CSV table of C-alpha atoms in Angstrom, one decimal:
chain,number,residue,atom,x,y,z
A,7,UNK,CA,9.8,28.9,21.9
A,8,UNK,CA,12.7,29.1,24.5
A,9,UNK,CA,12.8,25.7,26.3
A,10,UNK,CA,12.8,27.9,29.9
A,11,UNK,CA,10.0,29.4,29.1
A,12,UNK,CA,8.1,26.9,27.8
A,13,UNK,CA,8.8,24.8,31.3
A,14,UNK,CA,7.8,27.6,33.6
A,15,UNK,CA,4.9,28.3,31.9
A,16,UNK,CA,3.5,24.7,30.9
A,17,UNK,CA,-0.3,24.2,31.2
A,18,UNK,CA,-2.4,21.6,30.2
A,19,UNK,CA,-5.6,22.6,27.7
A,20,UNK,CA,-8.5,20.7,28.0
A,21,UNK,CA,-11.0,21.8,24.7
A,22,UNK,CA,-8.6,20.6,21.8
A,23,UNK,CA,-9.9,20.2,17.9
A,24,UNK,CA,-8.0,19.6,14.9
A,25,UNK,CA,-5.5,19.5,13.8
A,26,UNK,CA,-3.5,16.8,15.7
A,27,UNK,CA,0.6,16.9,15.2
A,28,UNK,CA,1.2,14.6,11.9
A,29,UNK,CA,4.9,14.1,10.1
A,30,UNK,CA,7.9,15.6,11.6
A,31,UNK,CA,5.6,17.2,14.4
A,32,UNK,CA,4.3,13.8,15.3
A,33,UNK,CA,8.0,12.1,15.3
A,34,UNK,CA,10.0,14.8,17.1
A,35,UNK,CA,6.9,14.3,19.5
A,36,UNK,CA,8.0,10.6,20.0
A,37,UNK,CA,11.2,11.5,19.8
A,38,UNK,CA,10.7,13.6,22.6
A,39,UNK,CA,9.5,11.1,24.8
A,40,UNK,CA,12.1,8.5,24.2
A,41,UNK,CA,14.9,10.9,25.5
A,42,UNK,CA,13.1,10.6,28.9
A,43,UNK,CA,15.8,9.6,31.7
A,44,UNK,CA,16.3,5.2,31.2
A,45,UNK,CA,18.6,3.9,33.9
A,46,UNK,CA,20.5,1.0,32.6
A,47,UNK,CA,19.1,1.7,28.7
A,48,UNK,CA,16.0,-0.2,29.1
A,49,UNK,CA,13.2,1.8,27.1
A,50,UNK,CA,10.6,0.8,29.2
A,51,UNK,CA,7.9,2.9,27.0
A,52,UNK,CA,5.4,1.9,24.5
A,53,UNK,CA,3.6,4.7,23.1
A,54,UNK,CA,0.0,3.6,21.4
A,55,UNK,CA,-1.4,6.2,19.0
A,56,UNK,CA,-5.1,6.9,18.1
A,57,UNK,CA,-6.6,8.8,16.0
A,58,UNK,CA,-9.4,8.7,13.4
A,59,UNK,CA,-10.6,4.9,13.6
A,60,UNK,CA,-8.6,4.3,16.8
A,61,UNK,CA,-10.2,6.8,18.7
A,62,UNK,CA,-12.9,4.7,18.3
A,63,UNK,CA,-11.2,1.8,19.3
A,64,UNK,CA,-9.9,3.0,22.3
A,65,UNK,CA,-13.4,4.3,23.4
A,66,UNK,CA,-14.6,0.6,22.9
A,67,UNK,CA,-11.8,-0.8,25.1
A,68,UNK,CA,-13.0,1.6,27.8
A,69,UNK,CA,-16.6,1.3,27.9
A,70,UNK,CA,-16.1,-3.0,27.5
A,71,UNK,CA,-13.8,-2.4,31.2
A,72,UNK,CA,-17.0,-0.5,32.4
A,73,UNK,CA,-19.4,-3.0,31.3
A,74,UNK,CA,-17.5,-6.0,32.9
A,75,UNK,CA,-18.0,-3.7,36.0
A,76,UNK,CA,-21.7,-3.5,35.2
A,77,UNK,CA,-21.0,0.5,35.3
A,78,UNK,CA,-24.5,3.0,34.9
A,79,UNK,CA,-25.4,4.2,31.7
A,80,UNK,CA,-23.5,7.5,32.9
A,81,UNK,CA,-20.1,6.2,32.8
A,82,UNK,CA,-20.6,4.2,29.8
A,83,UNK,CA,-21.6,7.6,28.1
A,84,UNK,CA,-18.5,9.5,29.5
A,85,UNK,CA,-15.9,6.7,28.8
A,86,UNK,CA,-17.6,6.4,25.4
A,87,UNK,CA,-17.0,10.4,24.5
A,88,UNK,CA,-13.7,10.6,26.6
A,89,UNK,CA,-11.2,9.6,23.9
A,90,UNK,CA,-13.3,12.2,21.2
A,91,UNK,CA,-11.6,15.0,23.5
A,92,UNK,CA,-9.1,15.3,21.2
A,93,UNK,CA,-7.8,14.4,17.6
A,94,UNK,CA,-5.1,12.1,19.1
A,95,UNK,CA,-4.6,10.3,22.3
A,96,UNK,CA,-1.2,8.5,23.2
A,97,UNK,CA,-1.5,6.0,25.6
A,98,UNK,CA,1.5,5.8,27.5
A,99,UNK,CA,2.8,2.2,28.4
A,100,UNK,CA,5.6,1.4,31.1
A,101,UNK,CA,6.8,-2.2,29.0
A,102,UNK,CA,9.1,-3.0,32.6
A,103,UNK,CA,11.4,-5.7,32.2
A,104,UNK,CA,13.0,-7.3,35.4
A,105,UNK,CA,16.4,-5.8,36.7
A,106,UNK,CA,18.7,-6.4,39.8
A,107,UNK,CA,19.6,-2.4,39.5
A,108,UNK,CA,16.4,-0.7,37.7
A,109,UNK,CA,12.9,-1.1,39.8
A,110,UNK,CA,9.7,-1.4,38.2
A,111,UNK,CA,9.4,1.8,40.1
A,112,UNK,CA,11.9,3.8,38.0
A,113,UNK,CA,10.8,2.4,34.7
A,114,UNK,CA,7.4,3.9,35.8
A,115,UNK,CA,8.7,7.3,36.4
A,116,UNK,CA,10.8,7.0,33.3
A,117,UNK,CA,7.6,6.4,31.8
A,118,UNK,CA,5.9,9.2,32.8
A,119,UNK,CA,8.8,11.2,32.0
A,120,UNK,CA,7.7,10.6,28.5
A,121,UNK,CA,4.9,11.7,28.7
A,122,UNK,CA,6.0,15.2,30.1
A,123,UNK,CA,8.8,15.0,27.2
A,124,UNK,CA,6.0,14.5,24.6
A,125,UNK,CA,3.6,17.2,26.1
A,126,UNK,CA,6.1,20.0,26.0
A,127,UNK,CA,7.7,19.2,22.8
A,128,UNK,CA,3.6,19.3,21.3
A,129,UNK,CA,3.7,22.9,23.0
A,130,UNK,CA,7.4,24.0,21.7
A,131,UNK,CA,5.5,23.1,18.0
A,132,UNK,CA,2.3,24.7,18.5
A,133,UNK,CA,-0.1,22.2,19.6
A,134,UNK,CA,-1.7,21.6,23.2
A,135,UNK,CA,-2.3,18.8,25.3
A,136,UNK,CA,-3.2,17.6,28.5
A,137,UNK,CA,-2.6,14.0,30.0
A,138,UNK,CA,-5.6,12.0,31.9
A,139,UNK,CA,-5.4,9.0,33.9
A,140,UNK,CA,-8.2,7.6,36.0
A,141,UNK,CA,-9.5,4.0,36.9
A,142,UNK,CA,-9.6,2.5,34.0
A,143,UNK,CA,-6.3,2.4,33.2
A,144,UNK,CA,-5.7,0.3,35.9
A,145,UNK,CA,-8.7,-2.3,34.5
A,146,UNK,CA,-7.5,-6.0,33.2
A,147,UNK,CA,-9.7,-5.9,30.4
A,148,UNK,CA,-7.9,-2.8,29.2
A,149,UNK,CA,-4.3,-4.1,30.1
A,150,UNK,CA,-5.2,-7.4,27.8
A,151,UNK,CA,-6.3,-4.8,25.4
A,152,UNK,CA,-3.4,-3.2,25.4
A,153,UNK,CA,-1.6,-6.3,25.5
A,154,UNK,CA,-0.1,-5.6,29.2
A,155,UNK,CA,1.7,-8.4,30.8
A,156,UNK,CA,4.1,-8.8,34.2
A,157,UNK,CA,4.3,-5.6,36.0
A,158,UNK,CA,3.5,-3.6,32.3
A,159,UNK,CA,1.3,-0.4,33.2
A,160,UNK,CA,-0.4,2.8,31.2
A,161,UNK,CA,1.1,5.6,33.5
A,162,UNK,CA,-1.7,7.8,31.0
A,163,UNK,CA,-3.5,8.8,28.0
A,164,UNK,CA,-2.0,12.1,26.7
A,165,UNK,CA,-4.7,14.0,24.5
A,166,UNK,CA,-3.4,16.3,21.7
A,167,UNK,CA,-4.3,18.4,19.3
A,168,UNK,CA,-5.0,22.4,19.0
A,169,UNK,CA,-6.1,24.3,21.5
A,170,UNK,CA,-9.7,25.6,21.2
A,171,UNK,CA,-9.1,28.6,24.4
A,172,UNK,CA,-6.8,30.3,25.8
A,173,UNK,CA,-4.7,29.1,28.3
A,174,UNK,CA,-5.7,29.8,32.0
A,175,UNK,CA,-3.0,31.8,34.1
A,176,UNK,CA,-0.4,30.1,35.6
A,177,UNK,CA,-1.0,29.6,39.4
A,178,UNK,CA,1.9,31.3,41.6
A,179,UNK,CA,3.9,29.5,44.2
A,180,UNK,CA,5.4,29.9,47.0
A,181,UNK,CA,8.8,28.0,47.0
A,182,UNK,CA,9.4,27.8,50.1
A,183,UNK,CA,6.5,25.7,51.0
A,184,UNK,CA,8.2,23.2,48.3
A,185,UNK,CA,11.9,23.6,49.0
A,186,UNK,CA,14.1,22.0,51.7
A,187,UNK,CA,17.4,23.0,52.1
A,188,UNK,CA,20.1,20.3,53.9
């Protein structure tokens, strides 16, 4: 898949089965996301991987953030199916270590960087993805999960796997309601 192509057209799929990337596809996929930009040479990632066993794991570290919140039976059931989206979800971790030169800020976008890095090189190999966030992430009980400490975050979850549909048209856009010139 030509790398242009692949950017202009990227998309994320939500209904994704089996099978997950594995081997080679799996490592170029990390691989990927640690050639995300890292001012100063500080891999602030961690990449988490669940699948099989963990996916049950993970779902119990959401719904026990939920529960601490005393959350209806509603959320407990969606946070409880959420990670079962997909044969593999990668949480995404900014580790951020202290620097005079590199803000916790950039080591977040670097971060997320990955995750678009890991997305596209599932795509260039024939799987799909899409990458979910939401409140929890943001939840002590899931950061001590995680094992989260100083200004560590999960900038997302990104979901992989195959995709089950086809891929919805890409949305046109008018540049010149994004682009400035100086």
């Amino acid at each position: 898949m030509d790398a242009l192509d692949l950017l202009l057209n990227r998309r994320s799929i939500a209904k994704l089965s089996h099978p997950a990337p594995e081997g080679q596809a799996l490592e170029n996929i990390v691989r990927a996301g640690l050639r995300a930009p890292d001012h100063a040479g500080l891999t602030p990632w961690r990449f988490v991987i669940a699948q099989g066993e963990g996916l049950s794991k993970l779902s119990d570290i959401l719904v026990a953030a939920a529960q601490a919140e005393n959350s209806d039976e509603s959320v407990l059931k969606k946070l409880k199916n959420a990670p079962f989206r997909a044969p593999m979800v990668i949480t995404v971790i900014a580790k951020v270590t202290p620097h005079e030169k590199v803000p916790a800020l950039e080591q977040y976008l670097s971060a997320g960087c990955a995750v678009q890095a890991m997305q596209m090189a599932a795509v260039a190999q024939g799987f799909q993805g899409f990458w979910r966030s939401g409140e929890w992430m943001f939840h002590q009980s899931v950061h001590r999960a995680f094992g989260l400490e100083g200004d560590d975050e999960i900038v997302g979850f990104l979901y992989l796997g195959t995709s089950e549909c086809t891929p919805a048209k890409v949305p046109e856009r008018d540049l010149s309601k994004f682009v400035e010139y100086m």
